[in-house]
XYZ file of C-alpha atoms in Angstrom:
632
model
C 123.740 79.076 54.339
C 125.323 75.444 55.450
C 125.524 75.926 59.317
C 128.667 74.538 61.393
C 128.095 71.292 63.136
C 130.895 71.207 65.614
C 129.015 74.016 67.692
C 126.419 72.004 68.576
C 128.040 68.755 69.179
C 131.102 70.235 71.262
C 128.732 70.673 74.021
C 129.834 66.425 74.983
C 132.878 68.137 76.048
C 131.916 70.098 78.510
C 129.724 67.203 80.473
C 131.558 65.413 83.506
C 132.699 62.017 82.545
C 130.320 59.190 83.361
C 130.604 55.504 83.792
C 129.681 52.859 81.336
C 125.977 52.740 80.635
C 124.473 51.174 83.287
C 122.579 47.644 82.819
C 119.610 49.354 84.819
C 118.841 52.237 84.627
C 115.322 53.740 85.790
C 114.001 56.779 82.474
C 112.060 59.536 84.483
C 108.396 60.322 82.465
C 109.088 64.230 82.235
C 105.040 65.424 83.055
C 103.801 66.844 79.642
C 100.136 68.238 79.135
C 99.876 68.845 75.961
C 96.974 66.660 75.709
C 95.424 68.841 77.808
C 94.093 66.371 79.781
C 94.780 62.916 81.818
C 95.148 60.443 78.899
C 93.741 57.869 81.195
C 89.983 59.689 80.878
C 90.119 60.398 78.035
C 92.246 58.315 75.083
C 91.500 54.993 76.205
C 88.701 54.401 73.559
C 90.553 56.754 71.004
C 92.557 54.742 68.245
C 96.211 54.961 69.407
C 99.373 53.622 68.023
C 102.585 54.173 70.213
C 105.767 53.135 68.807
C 108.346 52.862 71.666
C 111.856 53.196 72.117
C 112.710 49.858 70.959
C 111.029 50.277 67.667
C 113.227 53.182 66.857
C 116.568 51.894 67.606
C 115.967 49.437 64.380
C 114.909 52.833 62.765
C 117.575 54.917 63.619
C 118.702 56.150 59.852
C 115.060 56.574 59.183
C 113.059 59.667 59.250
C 110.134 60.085 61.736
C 107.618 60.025 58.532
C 108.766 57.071 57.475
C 108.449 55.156 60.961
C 104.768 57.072 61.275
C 103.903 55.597 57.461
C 104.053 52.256 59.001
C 101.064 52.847 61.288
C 96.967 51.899 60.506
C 95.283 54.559 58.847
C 98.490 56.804 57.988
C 99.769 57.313 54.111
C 102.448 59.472 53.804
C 104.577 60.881 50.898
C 107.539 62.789 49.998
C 108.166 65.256 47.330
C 111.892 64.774 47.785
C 113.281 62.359 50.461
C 113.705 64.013 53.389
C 113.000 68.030 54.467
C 111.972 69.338 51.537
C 107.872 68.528 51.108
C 107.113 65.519 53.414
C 102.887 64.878 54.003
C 100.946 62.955 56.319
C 97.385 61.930 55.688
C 95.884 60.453 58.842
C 92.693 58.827 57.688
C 92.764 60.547 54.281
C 92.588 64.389 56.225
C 94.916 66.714 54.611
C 98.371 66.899 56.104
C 97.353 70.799 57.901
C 94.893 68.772 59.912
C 97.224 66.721 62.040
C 98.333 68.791 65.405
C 101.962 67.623 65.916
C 103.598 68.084 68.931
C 107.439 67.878 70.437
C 107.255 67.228 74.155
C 103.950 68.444 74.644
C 104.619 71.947 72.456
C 102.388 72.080 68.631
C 104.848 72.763 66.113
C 102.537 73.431 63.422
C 103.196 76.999 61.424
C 100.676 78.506 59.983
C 102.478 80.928 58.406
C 103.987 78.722 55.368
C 102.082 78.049 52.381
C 100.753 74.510 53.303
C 98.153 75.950 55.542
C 99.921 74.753 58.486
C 101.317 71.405 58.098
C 104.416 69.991 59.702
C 107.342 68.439 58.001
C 107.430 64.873 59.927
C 110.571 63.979 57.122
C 112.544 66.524 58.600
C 112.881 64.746 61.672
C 115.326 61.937 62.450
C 114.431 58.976 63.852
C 116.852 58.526 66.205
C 116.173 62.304 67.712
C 112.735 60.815 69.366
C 112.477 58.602 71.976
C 108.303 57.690 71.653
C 105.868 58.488 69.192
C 102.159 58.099 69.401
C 99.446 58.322 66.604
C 96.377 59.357 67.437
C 93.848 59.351 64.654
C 90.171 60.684 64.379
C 89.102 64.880 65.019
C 90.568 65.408 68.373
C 90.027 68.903 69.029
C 88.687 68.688 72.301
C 91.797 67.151 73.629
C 94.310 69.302 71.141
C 92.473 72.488 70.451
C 92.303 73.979 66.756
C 94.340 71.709 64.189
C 93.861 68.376 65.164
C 90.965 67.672 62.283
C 92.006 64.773 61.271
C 94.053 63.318 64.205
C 97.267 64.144 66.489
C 100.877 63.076 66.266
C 102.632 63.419 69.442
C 106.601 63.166 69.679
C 108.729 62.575 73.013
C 112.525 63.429 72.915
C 115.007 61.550 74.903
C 114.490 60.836 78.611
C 115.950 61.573 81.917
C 117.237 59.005 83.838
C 118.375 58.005 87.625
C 121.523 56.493 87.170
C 123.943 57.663 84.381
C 124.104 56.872 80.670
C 125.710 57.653 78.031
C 125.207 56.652 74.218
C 126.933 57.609 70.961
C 125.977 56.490 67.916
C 126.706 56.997 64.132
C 125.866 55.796 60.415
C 127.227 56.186 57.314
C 125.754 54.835 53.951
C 124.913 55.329 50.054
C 124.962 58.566 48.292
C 126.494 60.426 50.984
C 124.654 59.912 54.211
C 125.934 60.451 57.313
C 124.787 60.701 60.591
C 125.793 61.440 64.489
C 124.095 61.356 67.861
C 124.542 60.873 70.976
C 122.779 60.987 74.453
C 123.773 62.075 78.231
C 121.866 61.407 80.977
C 121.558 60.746 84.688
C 121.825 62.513 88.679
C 122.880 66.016 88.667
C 123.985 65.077 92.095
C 125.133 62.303 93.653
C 122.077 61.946 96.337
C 119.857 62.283 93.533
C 116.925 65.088 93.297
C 117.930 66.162 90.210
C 118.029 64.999 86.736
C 119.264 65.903 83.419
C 119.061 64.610 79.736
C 121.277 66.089 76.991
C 120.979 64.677 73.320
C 122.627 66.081 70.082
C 122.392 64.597 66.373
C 123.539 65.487 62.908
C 122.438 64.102 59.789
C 123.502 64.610 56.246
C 120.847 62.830 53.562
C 123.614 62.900 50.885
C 121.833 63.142 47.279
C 119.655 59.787 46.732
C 117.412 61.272 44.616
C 118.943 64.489 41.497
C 118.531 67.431 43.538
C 117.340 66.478 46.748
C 119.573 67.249 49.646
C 119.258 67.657 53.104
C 121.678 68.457 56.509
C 120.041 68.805 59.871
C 121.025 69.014 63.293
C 119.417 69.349 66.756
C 120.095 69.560 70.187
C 117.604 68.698 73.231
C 118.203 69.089 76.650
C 115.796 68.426 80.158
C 115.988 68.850 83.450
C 113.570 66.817 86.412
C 113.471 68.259 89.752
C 111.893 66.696 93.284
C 110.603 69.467 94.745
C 109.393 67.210 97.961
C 105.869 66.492 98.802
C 105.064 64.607 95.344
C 105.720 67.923 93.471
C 107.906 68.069 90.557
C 109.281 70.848 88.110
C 110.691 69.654 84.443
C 112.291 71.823 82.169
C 112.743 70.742 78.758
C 114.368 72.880 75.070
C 115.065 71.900 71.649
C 116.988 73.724 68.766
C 116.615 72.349 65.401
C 117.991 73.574 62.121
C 118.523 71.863 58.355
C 119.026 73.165 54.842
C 117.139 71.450 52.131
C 117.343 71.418 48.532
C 114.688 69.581 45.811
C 112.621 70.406 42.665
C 109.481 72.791 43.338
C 106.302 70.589 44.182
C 104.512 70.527 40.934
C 106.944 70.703 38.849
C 107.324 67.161 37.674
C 110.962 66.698 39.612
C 113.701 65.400 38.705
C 111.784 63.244 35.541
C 110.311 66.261 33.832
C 110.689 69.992 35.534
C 111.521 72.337 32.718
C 113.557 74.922 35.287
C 116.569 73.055 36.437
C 117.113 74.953 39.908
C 116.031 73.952 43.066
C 114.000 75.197 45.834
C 116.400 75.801 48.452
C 115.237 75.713 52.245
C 116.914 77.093 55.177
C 114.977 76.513 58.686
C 114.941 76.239 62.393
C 112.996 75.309 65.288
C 113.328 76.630 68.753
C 111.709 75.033 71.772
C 111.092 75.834 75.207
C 108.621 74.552 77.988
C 108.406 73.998 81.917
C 106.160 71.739 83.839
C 104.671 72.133 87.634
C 103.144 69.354 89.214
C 102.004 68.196 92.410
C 99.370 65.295 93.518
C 97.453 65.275 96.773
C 95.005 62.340 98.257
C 92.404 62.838 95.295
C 93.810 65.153 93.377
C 96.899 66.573 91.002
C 97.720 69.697 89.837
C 99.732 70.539 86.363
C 100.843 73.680 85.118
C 102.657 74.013 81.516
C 104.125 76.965 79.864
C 105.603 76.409 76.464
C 107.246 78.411 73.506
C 108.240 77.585 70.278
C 109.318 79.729 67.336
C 109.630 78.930 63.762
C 111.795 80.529 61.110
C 111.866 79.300 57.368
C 113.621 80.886 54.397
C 112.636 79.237 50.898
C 113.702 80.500 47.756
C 112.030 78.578 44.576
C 112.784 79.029 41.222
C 109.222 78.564 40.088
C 107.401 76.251 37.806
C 107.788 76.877 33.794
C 103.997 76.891 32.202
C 102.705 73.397 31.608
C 99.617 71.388 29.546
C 97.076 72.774 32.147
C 98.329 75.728 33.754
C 99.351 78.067 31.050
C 101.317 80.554 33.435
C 103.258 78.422 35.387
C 104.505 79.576 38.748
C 107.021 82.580 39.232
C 110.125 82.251 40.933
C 109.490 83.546 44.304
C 110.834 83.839 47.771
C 109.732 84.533 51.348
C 110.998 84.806 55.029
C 108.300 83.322 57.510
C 108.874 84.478 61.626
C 106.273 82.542 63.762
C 105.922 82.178 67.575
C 103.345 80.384 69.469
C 103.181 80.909 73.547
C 100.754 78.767 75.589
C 99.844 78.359 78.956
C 98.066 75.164 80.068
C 96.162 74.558 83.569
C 94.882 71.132 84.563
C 93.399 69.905 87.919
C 92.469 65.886 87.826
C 90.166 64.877 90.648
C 89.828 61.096 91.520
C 87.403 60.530 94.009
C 86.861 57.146 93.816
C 88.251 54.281 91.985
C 85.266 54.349 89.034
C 84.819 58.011 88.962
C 87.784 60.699 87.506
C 87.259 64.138 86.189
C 89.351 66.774 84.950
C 89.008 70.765 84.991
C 91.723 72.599 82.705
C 92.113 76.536 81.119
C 94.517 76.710 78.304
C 95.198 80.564 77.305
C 97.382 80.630 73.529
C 98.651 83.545 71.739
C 100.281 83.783 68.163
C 102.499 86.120 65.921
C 103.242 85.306 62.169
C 104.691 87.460 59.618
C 105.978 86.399 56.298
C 108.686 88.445 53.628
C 108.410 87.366 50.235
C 107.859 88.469 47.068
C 106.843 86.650 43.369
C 109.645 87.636 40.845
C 108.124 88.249 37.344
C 110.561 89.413 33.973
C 108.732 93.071 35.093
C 109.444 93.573 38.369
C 108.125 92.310 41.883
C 105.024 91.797 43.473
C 105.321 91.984 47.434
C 103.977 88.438 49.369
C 104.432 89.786 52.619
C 101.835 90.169 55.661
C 101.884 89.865 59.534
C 98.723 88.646 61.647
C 98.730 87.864 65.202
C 95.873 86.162 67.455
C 94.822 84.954 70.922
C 91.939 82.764 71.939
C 91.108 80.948 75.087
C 89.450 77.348 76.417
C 88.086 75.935 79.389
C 88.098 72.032 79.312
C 86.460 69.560 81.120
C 87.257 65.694 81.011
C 85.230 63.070 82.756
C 85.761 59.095 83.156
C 83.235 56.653 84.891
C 83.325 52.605 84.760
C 80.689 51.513 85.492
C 80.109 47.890 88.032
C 78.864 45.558 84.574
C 82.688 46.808 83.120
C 81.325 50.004 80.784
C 83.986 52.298 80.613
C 82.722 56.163 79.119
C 84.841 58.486 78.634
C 84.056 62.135 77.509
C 85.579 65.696 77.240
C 84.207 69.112 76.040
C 86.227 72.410 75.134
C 84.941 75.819 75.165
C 86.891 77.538 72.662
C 86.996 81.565 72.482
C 89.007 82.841 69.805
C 89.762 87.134 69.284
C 88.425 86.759 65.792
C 85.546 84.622 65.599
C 82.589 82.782 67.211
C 82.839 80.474 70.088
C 82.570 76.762 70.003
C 81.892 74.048 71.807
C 84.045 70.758 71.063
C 82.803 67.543 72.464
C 84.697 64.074 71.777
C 82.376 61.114 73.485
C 83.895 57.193 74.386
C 82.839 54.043 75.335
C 84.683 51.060 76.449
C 83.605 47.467 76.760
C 85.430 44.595 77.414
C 83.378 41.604 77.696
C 83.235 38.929 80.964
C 84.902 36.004 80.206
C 86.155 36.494 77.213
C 89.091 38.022 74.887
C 86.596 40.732 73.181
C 87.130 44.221 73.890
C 84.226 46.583 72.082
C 85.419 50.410 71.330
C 83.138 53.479 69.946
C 84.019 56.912 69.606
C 82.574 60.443 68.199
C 84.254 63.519 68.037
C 84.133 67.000 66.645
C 87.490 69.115 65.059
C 88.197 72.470 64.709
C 91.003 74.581 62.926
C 91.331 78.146 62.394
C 92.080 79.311 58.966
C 96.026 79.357 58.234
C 97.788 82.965 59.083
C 99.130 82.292 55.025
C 95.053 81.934 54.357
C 94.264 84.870 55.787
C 96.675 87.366 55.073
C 98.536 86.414 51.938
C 97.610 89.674 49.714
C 97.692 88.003 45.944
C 95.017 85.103 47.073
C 94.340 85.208 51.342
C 90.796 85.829 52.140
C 90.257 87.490 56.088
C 86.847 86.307 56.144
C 87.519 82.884 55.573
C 85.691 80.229 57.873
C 87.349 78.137 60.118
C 86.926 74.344 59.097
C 85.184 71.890 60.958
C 85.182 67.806 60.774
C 83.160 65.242 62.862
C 83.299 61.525 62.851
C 82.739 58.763 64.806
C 84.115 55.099 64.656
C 83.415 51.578 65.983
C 86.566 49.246 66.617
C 87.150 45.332 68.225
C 90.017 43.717 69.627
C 89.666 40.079 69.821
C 92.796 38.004 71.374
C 92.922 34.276 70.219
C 95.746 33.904 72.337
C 98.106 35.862 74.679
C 100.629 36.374 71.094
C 97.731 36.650 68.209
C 95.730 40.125 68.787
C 93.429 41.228 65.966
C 92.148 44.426 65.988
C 89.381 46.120 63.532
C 88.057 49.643 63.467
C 85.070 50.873 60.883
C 85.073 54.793 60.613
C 83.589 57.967 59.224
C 84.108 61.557 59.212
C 82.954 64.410 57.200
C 84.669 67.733 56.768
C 82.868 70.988 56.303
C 83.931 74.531 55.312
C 87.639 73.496 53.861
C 89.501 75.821 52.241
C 89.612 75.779 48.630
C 91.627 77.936 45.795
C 89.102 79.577 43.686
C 90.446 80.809 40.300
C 88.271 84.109 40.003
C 88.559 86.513 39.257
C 89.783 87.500 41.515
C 91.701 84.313 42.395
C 91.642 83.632 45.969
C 91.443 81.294 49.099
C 87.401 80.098 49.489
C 84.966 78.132 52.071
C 83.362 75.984 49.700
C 84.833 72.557 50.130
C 83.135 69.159 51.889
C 84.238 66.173 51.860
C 83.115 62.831 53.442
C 85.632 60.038 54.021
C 85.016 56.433 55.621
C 87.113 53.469 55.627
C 88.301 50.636 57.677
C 91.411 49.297 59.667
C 93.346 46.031 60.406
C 96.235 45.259 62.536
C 97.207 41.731 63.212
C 100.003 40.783 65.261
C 100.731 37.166 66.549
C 104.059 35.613 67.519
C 104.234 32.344 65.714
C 106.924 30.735 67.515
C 109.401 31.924 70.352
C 111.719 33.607 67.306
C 109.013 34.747 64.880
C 106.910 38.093 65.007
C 104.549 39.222 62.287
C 102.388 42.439 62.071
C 99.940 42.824 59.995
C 98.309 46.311 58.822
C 95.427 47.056 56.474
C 93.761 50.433 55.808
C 91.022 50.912 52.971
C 90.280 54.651 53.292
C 87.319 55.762 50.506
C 86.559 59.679 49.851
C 83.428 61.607 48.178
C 83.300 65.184 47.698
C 79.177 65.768 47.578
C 78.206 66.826 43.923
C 81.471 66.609 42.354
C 83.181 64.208 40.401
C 85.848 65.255 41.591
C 88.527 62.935 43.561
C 90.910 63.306 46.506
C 94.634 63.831 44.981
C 97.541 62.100 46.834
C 95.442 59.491 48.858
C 95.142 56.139 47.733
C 92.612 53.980 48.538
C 94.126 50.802 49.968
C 97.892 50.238 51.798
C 98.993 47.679 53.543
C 102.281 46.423 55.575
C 103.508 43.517 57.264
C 106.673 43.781 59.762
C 108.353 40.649 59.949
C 111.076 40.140 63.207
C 112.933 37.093 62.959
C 115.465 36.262 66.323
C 117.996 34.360 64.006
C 120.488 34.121 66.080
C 120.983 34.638 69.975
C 122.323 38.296 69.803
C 121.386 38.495 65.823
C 117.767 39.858 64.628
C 116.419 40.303 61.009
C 113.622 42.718 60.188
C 111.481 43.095 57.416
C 108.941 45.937 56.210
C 106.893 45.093 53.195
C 105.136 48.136 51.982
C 101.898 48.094 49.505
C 100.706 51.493 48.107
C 97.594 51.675 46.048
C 97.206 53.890 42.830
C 96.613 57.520 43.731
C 95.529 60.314 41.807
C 98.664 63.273 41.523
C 99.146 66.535 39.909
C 102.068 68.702 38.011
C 101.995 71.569 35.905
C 103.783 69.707 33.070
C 101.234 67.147 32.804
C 97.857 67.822 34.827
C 96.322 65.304 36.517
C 97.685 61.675 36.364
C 97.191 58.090 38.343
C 100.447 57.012 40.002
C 100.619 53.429 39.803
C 100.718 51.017 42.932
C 104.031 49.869 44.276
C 105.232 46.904 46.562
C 108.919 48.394 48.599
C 110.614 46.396 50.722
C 112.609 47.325 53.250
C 115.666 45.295 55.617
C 117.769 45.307 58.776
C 119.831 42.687 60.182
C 120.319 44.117 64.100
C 123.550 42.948 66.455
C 123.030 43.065 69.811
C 125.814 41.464 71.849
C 126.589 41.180 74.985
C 129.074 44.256 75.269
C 127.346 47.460 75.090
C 127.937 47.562 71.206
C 125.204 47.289 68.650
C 125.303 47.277 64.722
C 122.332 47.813 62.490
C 122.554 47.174 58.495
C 119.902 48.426 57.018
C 119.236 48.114 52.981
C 116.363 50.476 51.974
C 113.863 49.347 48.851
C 116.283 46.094 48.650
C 114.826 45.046 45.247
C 114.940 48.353 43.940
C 111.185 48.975 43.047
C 110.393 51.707 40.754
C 108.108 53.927 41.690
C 106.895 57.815 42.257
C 106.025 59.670 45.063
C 104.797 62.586 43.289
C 104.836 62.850 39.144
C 108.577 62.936 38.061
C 109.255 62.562 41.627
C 111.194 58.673 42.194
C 110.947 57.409 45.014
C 114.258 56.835 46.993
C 116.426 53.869 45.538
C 118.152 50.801 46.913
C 120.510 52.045 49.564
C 122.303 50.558 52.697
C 123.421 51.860 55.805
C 125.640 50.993 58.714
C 125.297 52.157 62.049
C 126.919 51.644 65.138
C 125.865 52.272 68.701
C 127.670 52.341 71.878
């Protein structure tokens, strides 16, 4: 059902009129623990990539998979464009091990049939104000999920003085988009402060079949309490409908059935942040909420070379909610000693409808499983007088259903005297439940499935030949035990059997080579085994690389370039079995105007030489398309 996008954007006409955005204006940093603890004791030796504000303006008509892709150690692809079947490998770990958060609240759902994963290409661009990649098994920081790594996402942010943006795009094959952002005093004397951001975006049809139309609405509220306390309120509403060819089917190129999955979803938010800081210590308290609804109906997958039965058509109705409560006390009692004491209590309800639709009759899909579990965390950061930085936490995880754990993550931090060198090492421990779809679905769930576990460790240098060259070079290695695997049977059903070992390596390279001319670099080799088999990781290729190039061509006129390498990957579809994809070079454009009025323009031409290439087998990948937007 198409929803109506007035509602949500009439809400600009009931704000007071403000004045012109303001030349400076000071953003507010809403407090958000969902890393559970200080980031200062414990990420600092963690490989991070943050991708600010400024390098999503130039991404605006991008989705927030796309802008992640760009990042070391991150492949991502689409079945589709955008909302349909987006995946994100951090470090080759499946796409269900990557805990993704909104403003400090997981919005993974464990309910769908993807173990858990979250769509990062139904997400615009210009809804997000920061992103951060965090790669490596995190769960001591994250809790269950974070396997592979953690992809945190801030909205827009509060401000002191008022602004007010608008913005909008149209380009090829029907896309369309509209945003805008409010912000600034609720009062006058100040105290106070709001954000308010809505967007709409219509894909069009760039690819036969594949369709989507989203829209959101985020709002936040910062309030001085006195006394360096603070309480920030913060909500999101997302919905989209998406259309594209089942995943397996062969797409668009070969897909026997000529209907489309069709996907109807939303996303509700809602969280609220105490704080308050004394002489050595501060307090946080967060509460969040978020709910999940999706409604897919497929069409299922004719019978192909290796599978002889094909898929049925099939539909289901997925309800999840996820409540959390978060408690962290930071104690600094000296300038080379901080430590951190947390609780974080988390409860969980998932049902799904659904049924598989054979020429006979129906067989029901549908179960409902709910659980609770419980952590005390404890952080700790020490620098030592020769410059040794360690940094450590450890989570005590009680889940309803099954054993305890301990979760350690242990860093070290050396930069060395006199010199540009700065030595990182790292080892951590994940841990994810099995999926509520794992456990419960009753044609193959399995309730005594295992969780799944992953450890690594990794070694990185940053070496600085000059204030504008920085290299930086990470060597890692994790291995993943007790993954869930489909077992054909009889019976057919979800199994612990799985292991897999993955290492690889990382380069980033940026240097400014003259006052008008920015180049980054980025190189990931990422190699898998699977002990005993010879059997090989589908959907991951080996090597990708990138290099962003920013050219200041004029004085208010900037050209960008992305040039995207994928290696071959192994893929899969009923019609054809396994296959190698071939590698692909795509390179993408934008030409930014930035004058001196409070107008900008961005032109922005998508796989400019129109490279050929799949995502997925008889999947394309998107064409050559421009897009104009305007902001104000």
């Amino acid at each position: 059902m198409r929803k109506n996008t007035i509602l949500i954007l009439l809400c600009t006409l009931c704000m007071p009129a403000f004045a012109e955005k303001a030349d400076e204006t000071a953003p507010i940093t809403i407090v958000i623990t969902g890393s559970r603890q200080d980031s200062n004791l414990t990420s600092r030796s963690i490989n991070t990539i943050v991708i600010d504000e400024e390098q999503l303006k130039t991404s605006r008509d991008s989705s927030v998979q796309n802008v992640v892709s760009r990042a070391p150690g991150v492949f991502a692809d689409h079945v589709g464009t955008m909302g349909a079947t987006g995946s994100v490998y951090l470090r080759g770990g499946d796409p269900n091990f990557t805990a993704v958060r909104i403003d400090g609240v997981q919005v993974n759902n464990p309910t769908n049939s993807r173990g858990g994963s979250f769509d990062l290409s139904s997400l615009g661009a210009s809804e997000i104000d920061r992103i951060e990649v965090m790669r490596g098994p995190l769960s001591a920081l994250y809790g269950a999920d974070a396997l592979a790594g953690a992809i945190n996402l801030f909205t827009k942010r509060v401000y002191t003085k008022p602004v007010q943006d608008f913005d909008a795009g149209l380009g090829e094959f029907g896309y369309k988009r509209l945003g805008m952002h409010l912000a600034g005093p609720v009062k006058e004397n100040g105290g106070a402060y709001y954000s308010l951001s809505a967007n709409f975006l219509d894909n069009g049809e760039p690819i036969e079949g594949d369709t989507f139309d989203g829209r959101s609405i985020n709002g936040k509220l910062s309030y001085d309490l006195g006394s360096e306390s603070f309480i920030d309120v913060g909500f999101m509403y997302r919905d989209y409908e998406a259309t594209t060819f089942p995943e397996a089917s062969g797409g668009p190129g070969l897909a026997e059935i000529r209907a489309l999955d069709e996907i109807d979803a939303s996303n509700s938010i809602a969280h609220i942040t105490y704080s308050t800081s004394g002489e050595n210590v501060d307090h946080k308290l967060f509460l969040s909420w978020f709910g999940a609804k999706d409604d897919v109906s497929s069409p299922g997958v004719a019978p192909g070379l290796i599978d002889q039965f094909g898929i049925p058509a099939n539909d289901s109705l997925d309800d999840y909610t996820r409540s959390e409560v978060v408690y962290n006390a930071i104690f600094s009692p000296g300038k080379q000693l901080s430590y951190t004491l947390g609780l974080d209590l988390l409860s969980e309800t998932g049902d799904s409808e659904g049924n598989l639709n054979f020429p006979f009759g129906q067989v029901p899909t549908s179960f409902e499983l709910d659980r609770y579990s419980a952590s005390a965390i404890g952080g700790l950061r020490y620098t030592s007088l020769s410059g040794v930085t360690v940094n450590g936490a450890l989570r005590y995880l009680h889940p309803d259903s099954y054993d305890s754990s301990l979760i350690p993550t242990l860093g070290l931090l050396y930069s060395i005297p006199n010199s540009e060198v700065l030595l990182k090492m790292n080892w951590s421990e994940g841990f994810k439940l099995p999926s509520f779809y794992a456990l419960g679905n009753p044609i193959i769930g399995n309730p005594d499935l295992r969780p799944e576990q992953s450890k690594g460790g990794e070694f990185g240098i940053e070496y600085g030949f000059s204030q504008d060259t920085v290299l930086s070079v990470s060597i890692f290695k994790t291995q993943y035990q007790d993954l869930v695997d489909f077992d054909p049977g009889p019976p057919a059903m979800l199994v612990n059997r799985s292991s897999v070992n993955i290492d690889g390596v990382e380069l980033s390279l940026r240097s400014k080579l003259s006052a008008n001319l920015q180049t980054d670099l980025v190189l990931t080799y990422v190699g898998s085994e699977i002990p005993d088999s010879g059997e090989v990781l589908r959907n991951r290729p080996d090597l990708t690389a990138g290099i962003n190039i920013e050219w200041q061509a004029l004085r208010d006129i900037s050209v960008i370039a992305d040039i995207t390498y994928i290696g071959e990957r192994l893929s899969y579809s009923i019609p054809t079995g396994d296959q190698v994809l071939s590698s692909y070079t795509r390179t993408d454009l934008a030409a930014v105007w930035q004058g001196a009025s409070r107008y900008s323009w961005v032109l922005s031409v998508d796989n400019i030489f129109d490279s050929e290439y799949e995502d997925a087998i008889g999947f394309p990948g998107a064409p050559r398309r421009w897009r104009l937007s305007i902001g104000f």
